[in-house]
Tab-separated table of C-alpha atoms and ligand atoms in Angstrom:
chain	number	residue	atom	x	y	z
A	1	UNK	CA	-120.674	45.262	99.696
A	2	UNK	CA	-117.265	47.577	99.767
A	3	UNK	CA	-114.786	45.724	101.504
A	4	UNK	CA	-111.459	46.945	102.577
A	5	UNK	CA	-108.773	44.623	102.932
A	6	UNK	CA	-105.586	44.910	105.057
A	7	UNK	CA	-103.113	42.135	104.258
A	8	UNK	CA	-99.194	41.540	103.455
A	9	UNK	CA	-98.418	42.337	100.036
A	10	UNK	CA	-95.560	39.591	99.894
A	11	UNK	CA	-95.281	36.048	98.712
A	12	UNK	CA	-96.583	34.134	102.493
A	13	UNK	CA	-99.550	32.187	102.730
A	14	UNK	CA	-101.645	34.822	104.725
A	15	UNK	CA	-101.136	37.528	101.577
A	16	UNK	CA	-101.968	34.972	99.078
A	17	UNK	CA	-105.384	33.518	101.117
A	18	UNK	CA	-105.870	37.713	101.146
A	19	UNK	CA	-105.526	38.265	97.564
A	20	UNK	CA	-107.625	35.434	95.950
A	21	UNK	CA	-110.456	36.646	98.406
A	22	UNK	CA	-110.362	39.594	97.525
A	23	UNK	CA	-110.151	38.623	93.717
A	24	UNK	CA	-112.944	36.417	93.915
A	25	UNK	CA	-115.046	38.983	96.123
A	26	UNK	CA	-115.121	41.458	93.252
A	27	UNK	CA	-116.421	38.401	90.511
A	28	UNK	CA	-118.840	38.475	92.762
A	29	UNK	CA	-119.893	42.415	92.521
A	30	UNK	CA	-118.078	43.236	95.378
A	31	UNK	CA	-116.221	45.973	95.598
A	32	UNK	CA	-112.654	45.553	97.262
A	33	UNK	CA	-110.405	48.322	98.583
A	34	UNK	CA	-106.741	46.358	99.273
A	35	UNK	CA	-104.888	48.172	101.496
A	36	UNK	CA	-101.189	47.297	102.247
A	37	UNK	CA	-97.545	48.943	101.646
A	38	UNK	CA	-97.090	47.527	98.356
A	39	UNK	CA	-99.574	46.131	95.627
A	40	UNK	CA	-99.827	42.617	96.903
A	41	UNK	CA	-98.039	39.794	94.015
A	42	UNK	CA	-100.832	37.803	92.977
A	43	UNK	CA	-102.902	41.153	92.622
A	44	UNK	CA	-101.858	41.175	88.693
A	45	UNK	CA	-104.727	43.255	87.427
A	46	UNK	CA	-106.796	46.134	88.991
A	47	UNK	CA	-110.219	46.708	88.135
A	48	UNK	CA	-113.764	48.434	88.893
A	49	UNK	CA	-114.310	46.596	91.084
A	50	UNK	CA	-110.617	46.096	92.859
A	51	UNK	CA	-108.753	48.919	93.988
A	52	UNK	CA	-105.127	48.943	96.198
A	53	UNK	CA	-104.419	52.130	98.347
A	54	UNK	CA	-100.731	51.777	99.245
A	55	UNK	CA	-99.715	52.819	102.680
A	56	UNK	CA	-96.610	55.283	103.129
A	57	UNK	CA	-94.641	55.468	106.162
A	58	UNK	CA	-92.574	59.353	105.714
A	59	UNK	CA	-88.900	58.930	106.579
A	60	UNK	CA	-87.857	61.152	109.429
A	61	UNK	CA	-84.714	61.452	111.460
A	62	UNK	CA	-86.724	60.964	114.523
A	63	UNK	CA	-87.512	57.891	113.632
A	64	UNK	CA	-85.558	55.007	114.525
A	65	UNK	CA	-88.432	52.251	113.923
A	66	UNK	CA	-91.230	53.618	111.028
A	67	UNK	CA	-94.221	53.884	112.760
A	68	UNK	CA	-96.719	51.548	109.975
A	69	UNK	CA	-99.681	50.897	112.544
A	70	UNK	CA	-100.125	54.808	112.767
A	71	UNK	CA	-99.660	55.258	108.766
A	72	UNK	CA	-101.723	52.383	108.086
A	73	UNK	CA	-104.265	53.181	110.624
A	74	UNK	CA	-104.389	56.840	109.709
A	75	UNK	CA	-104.905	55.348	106.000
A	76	UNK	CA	-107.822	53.241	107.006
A	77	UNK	CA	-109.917	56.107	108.560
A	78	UNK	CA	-109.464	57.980	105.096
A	79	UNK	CA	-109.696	54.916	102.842
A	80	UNK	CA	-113.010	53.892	104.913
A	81	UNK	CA	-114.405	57.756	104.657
A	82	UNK	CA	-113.542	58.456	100.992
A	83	UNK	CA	-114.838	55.141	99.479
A	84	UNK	CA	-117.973	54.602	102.099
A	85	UNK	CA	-116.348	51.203	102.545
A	86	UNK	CA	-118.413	49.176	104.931
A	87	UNK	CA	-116.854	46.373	106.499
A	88	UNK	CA	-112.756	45.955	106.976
A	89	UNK	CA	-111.580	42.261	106.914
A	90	UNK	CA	-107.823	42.401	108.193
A	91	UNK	CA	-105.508	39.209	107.798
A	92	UNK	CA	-102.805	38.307	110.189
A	93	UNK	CA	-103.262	39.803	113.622
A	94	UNK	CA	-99.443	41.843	113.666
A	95	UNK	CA	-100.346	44.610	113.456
A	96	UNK	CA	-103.330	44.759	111.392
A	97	UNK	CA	-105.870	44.215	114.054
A	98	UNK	CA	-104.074	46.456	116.200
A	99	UNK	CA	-104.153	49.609	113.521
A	100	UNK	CA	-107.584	48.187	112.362
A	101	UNK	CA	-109.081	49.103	116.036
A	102	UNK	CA	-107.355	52.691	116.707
A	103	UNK	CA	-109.138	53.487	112.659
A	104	UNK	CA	-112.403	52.260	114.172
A	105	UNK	CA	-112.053	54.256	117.360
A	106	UNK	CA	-110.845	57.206	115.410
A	107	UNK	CA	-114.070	56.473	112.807
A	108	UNK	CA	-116.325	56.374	115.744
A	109	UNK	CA	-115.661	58.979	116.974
A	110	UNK	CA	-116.402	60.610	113.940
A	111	UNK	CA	-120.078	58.764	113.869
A	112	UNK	CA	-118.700	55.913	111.331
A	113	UNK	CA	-119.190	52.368	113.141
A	114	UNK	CA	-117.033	49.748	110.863
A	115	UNK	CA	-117.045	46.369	111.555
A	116	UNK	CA	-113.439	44.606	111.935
A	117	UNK	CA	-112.422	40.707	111.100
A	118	UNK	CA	-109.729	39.513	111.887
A	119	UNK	CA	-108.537	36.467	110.411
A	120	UNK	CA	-105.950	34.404	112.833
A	121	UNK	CA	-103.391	33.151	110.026
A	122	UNK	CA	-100.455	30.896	111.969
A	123	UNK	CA	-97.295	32.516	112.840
A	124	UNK	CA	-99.124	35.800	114.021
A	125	UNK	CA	-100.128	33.263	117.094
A	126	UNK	CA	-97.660	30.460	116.798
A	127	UNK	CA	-94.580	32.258	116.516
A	128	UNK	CA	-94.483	35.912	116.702
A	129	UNK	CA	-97.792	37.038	118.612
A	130	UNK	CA	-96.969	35.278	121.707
A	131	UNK	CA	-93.461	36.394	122.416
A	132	UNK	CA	-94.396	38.877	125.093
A	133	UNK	CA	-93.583	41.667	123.935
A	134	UNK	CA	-96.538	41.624	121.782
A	135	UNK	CA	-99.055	39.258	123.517
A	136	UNK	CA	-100.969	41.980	125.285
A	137	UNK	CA	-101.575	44.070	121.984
A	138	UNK	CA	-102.256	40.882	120.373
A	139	UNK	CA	-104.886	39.397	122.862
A	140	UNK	CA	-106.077	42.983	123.024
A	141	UNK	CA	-106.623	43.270	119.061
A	142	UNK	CA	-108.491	39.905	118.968
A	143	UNK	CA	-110.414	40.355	121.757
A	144	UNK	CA	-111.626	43.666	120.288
A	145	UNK	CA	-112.337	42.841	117.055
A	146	UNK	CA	-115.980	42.232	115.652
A	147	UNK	CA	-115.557	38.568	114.127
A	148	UNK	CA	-112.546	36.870	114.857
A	149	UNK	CA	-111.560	33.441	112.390
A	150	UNK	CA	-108.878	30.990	112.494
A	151	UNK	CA	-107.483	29.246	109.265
A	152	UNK	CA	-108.033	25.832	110.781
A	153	UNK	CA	-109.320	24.248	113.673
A	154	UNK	CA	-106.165	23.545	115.138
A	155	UNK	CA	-104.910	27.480	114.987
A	156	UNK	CA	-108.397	28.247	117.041
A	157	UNK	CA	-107.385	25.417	119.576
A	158	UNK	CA	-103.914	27.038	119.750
A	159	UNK	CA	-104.882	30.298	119.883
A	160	UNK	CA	-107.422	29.764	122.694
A	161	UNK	CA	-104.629	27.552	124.749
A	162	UNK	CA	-102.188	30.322	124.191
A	163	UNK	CA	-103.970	33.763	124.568
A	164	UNK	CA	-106.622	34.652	127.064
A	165	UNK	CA	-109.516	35.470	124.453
A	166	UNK	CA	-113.207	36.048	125.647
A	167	UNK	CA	-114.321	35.970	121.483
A	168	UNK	CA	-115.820	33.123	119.692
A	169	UNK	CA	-113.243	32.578	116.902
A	170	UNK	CA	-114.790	30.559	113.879
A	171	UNK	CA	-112.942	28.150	111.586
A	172	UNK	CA	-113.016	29.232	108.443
A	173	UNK	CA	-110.026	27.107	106.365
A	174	UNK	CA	-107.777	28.232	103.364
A	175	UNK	CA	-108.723	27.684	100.135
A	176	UNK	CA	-108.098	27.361	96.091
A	177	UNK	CA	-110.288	27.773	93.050
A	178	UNK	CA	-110.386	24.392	91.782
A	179	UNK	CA	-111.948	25.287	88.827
A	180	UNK	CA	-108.183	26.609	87.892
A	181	UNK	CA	-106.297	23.625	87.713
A	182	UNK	CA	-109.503	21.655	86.057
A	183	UNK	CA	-107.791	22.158	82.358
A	184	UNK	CA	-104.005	21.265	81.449
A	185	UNK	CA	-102.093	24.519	81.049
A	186	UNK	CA	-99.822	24.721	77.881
A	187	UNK	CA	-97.316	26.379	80.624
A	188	UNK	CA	-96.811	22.961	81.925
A	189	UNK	CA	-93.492	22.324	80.706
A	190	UNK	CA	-91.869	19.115	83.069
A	191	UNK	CA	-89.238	18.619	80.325
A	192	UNK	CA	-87.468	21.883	81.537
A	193	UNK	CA	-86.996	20.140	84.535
A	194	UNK	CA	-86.505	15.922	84.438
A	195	UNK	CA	-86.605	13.628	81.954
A	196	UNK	CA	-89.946	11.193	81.512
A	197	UNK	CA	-87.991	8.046	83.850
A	198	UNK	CA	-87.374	10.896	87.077
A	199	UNK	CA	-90.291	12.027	88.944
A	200	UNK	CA	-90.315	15.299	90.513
A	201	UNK	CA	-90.429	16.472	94.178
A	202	UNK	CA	-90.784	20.063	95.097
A	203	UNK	CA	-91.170	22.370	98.072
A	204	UNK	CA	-92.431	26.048	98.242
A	205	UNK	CA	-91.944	27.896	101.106
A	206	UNK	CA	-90.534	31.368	102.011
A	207	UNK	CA	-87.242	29.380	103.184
A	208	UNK	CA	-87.635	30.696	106.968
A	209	UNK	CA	-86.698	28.349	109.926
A	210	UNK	CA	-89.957	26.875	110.723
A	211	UNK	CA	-90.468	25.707	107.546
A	212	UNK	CA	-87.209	23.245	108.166
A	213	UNK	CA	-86.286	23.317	104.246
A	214	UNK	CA	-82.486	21.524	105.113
A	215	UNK	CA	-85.171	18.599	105.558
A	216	UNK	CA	-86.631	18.384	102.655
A	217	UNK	CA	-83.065	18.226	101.270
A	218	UNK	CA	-81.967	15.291	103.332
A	219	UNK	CA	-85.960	13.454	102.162
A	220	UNK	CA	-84.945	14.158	98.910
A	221	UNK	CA	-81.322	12.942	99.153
A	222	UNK	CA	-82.604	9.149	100.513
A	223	UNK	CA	-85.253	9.594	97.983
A	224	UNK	CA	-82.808	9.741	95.091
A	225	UNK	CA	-80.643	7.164	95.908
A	226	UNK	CA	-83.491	4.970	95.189
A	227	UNK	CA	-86.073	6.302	92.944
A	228	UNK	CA	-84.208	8.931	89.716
A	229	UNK	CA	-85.806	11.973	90.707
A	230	UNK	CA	-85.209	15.730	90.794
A	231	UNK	CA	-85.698	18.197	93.452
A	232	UNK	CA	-87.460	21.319	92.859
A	233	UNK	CA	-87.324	24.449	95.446
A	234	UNK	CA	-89.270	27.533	95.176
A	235	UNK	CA	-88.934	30.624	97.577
A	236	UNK	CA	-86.350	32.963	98.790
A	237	UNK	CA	-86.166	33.333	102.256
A	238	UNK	CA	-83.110	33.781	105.339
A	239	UNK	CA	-82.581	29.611	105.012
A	240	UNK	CA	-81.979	29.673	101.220
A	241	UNK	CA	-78.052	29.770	101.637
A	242	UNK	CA	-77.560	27.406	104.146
A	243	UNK	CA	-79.938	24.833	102.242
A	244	UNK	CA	-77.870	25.776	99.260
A	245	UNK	CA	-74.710	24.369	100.868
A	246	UNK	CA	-76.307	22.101	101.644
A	247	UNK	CA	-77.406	20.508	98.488
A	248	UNK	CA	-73.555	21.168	97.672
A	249	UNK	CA	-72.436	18.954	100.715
A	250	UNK	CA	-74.243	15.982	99.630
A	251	UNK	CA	-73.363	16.153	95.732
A	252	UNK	CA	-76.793	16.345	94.603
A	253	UNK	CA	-76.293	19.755	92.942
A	254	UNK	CA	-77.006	18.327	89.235
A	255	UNK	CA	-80.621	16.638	90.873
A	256	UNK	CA	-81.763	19.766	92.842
A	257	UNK	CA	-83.293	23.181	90.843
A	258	UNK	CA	-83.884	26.653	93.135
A	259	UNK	CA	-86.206	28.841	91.248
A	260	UNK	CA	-86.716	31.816	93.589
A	261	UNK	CA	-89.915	33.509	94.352
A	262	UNK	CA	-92.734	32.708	91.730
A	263	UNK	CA	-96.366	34.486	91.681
A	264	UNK	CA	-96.990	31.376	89.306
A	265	UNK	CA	-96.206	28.409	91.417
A	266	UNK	CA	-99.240	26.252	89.309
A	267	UNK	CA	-96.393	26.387	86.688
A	268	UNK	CA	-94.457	24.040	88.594
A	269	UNK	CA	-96.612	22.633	90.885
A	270	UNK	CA	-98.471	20.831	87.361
A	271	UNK	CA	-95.558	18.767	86.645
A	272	UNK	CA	-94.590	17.710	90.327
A	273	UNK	CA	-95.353	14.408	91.467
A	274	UNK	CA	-94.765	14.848	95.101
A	275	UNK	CA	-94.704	17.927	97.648
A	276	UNK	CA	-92.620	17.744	100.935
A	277	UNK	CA	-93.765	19.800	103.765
A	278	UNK	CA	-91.643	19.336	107.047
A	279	UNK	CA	-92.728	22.383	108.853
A	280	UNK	CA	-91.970	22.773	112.411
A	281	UNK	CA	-95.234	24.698	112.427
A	282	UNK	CA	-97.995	25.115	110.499
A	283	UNK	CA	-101.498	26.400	110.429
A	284	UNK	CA	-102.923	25.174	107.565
A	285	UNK	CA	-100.521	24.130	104.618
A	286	UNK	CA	-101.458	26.281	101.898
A	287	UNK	CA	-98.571	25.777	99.567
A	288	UNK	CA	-99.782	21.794	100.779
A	289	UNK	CA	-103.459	22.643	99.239
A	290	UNK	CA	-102.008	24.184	95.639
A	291	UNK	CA	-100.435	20.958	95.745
A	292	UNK	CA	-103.016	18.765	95.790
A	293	UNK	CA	-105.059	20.930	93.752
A	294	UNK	CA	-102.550	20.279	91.149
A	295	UNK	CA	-102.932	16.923	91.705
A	296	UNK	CA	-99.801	16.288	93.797
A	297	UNK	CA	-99.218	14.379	96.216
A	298	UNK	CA	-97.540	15.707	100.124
A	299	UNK	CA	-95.528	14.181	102.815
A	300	UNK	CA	-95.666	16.275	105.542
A	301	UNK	CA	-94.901	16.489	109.262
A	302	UNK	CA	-98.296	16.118	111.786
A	303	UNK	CA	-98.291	19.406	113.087
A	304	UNK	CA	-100.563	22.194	113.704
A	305	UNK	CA	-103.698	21.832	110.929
A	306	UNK	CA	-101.890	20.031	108.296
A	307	UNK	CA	-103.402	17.227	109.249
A	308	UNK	CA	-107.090	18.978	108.884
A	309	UNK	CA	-105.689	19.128	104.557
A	310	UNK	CA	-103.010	16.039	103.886
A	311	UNK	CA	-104.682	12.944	105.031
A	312	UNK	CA	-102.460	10.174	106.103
A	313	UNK	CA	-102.589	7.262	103.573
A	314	UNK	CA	-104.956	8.918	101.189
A	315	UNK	CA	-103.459	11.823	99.931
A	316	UNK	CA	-100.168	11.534	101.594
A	317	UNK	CA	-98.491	10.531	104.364
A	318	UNK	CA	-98.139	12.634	107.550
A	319	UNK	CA	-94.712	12.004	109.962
A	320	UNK	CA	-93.015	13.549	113.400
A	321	UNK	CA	-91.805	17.099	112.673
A	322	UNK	CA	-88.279	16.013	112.209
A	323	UNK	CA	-88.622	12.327	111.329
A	324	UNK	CA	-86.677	12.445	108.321
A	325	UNK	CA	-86.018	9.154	107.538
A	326	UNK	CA	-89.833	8.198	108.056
A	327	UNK	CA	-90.831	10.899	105.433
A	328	UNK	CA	-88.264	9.598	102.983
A	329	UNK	CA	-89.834	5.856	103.298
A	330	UNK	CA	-93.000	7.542	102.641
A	331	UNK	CA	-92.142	9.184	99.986
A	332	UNK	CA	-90.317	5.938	98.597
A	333	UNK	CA	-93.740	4.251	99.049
A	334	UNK	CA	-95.702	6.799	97.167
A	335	UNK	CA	-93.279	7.470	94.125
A	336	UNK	CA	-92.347	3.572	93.926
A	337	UNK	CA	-94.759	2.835	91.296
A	338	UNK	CA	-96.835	4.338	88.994
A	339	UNK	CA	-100.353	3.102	90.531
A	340	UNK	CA	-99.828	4.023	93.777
A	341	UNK	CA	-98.677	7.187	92.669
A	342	UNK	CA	-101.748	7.800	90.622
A	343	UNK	CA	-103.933	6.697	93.666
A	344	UNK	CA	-102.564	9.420	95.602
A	345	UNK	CA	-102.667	11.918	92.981
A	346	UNK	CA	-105.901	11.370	92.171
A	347	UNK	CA	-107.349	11.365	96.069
A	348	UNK	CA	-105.179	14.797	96.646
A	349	UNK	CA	-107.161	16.320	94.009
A	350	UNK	CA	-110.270	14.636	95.387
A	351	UNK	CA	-109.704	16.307	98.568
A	352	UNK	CA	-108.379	19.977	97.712
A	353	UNK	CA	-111.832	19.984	95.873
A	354	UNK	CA	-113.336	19.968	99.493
A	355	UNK	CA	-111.820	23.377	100.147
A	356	UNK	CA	-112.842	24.692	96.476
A	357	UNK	CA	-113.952	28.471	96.901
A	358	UNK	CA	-117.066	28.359	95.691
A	359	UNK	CA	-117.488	26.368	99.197
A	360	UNK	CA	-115.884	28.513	101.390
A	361	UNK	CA	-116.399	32.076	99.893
A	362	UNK	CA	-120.113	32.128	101.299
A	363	UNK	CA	-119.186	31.775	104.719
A	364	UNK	CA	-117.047	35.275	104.341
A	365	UNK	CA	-119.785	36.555	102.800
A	366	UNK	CA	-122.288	35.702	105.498
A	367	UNK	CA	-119.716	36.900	108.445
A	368	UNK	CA	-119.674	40.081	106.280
A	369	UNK	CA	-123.206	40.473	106.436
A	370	UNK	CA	-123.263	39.415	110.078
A	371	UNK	CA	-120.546	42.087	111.135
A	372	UNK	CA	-122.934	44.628	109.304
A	373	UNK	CA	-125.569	43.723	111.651
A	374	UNK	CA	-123.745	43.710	114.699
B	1	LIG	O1	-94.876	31.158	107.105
B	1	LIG	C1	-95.718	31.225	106.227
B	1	LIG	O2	-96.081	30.280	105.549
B	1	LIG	C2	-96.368	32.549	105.981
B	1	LIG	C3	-97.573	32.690	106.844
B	1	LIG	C4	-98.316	33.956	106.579
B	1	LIG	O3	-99.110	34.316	107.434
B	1	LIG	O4	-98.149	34.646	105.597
B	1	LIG	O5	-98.361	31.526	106.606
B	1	LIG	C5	-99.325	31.170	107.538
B	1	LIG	O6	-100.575	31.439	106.912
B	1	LIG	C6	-100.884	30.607	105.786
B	1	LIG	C7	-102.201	31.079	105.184
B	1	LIG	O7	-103.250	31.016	106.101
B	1	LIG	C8	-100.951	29.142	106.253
B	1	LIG	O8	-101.277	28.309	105.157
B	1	LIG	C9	-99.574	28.753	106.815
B	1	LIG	O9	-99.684	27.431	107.343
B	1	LIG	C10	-99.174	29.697	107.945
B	1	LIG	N1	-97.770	29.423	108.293
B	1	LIG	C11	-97.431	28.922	109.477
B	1	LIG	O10	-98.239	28.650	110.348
B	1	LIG	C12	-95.974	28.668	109.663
């Protein structure tokens, strides 16, 4: 199948999901068109079968906002055209379904049907798509789109509660190749970082509000005082200063490491021993799932579908958004011996495996095929 795919190019979960589709559509035979402002950051190497068509928005004095939707949909009627691509999978509703429907009216009109899914990613609902001054292009894109998914059964609930949608929307979760973290990587250096005595806690996020990083500071800070640990943070985002002073405030500078944005988070994620993920919000948990894939262990808050990925006394522990000082008992509880950490190491892993690609790749494939037919 050719299958063009409109995404963020930048380091958040919804690119990333994007991406490693798309990557692991064309091992597959597929031919992928990825079609976005910039190349996306975990699109390292471009192929015969993987192509990116970058969007440009001209500059003109006019303008006073740059209007994307109209460069990106103009691109998407040319893209779809000049490669005969068949089906266009868009990811995060803002505005991607939005320009994804004016390219298939403009393509109809031209005798061209082209299916559209839209994949429901989190904030595009939870945060950003209902303020109203987009929730009637946003209920308007979903409701006109040809498959509509959500990342997580909780994200469909939410979006259905939220926005007045007449579509089926299908859960389709998040997911990581598991066959990627089966062998030790040489590139899994943990002395860089602690000593053998510490264990290691780390967070990866794109430091914005909702992901409440000054929490996982204040965790880590009760953590330390009884368990000699280190604090790893990984992300740049609007928060990173603030969280920064934070660290300062509470003299834990010498305990706590910010490594800015990383397209090889595995690198760090190998060597960490727990993952803290306090979200306000949260559709799924990615960074959560790479996590456990890596066979580490999460404390999260109970919100939104993180509880559909870290399960509560198995492979983590799950608290109120905001509950800091039941998060840090958790994570006392988890890191206080070796055993129990193991245990909980070992039944993350067990679990990430149940959203292993190779399960949920076929049911793109068949809502591919099913858009085709519609
Ligand atoms: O805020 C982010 O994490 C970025 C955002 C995005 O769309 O790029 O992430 C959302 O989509 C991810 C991939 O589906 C989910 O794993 C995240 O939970 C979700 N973020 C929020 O809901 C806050």
């Amino acid at each position: 199948m050719k299958i063009g795919i409109v995404c963020y190019p930048t380091f958040g979960g919804s690119g990333v999901v994007a991406t490693e589709l798309g990557k692991a559509l064309a091992d597959r035979g597929h031919e992928i068109h990825f079609i976005s402002y910039k190349q996306p950051v975990r699109l390292e190497l471009l192929s015969s079968k993987i192509h990116f068509h970058e969007v440009h928005v001209p500059d003109y004095p006019l303008f006073h906002y740059q209007p994307y939707e109209l460069a990106l949909s103009s691109k998407l009627v040319d893209m779809v055209q000049l490669h005969q691509i068949e089906v266009l999978h868009v990811h995060y509703a803002i505005p991607h379904a939005y320009a994804g429907y004016m390219a298939k009216q403009m393509l109809a009109e031209k005798g061209i049907n082209i299916p559209m899914i839209t994949t429901l990613h989190g904030t595009d609902i939870t945060l950003v798509g209902r303020h109203p001054n987009y929730k009637p292009a946003v209920t308007f894109s979903i409701n006109h789109s040809d498959i509509v998914t959500a990342v997580s059964a909780d994200l469909k609930r939410s979006t259905l509660e939220q926005f007045e949608i007449h579509k089926e929307i299908e859960v389709v979760p998040n997911f990581i190749d598991i066959t990627n973290y089966e062998k030790t990587s040489k590139e899994c250096k943990r002395s860089m970082i602690a000593q053998d005595h510490e264990r290691v806690i780390s967070h990866i996020s794109n430091f914005r509000k909702v992901k409440h990083v000054p929490h996982v500071v204040k965790v880590f800070h009760q953590i330390q005082k009884e368990i000699p640990s280190k604090l790893v943070l990984v992300g740049e985002g609007p928060e990173r200063e603030s969280v920064e002073r934070l660290v300062d405030d509470l003299g834990i500078t010498d305990k706590v490491l910010f490594l800015g944005n990383s397209s090889q988070v595995d690198r760090v994620l190998c060597f960490s021993d727990l993952f803290l993920l306090p979200s306000k919000s949260e559709s799924f948990g990615l960074a959560a799932l790479e996590a456990m894939a890596n066979k580490v262990a999460v404390v999260s808050s109970n919100t939104g579908g993180i509880p559909e990925v870290n399960i509560h006394g198995e492979t983590g522990y799950l608290a109120d958004v905001g509950d800091i000082d039941a998060m840090a008992k958790y994570s006392i509880e988890i890191l206080k011996d070796i055993e129990t950490l193991r245990g909980f190491k070992n039944r993350a892993y067990e679990k990430a495996a149940d959203f292993d690609i190779l399960k949920i790749l076929p049911q793109y494939e068949e809502l591919y095929k099913r858009a085709l037919s519609l």
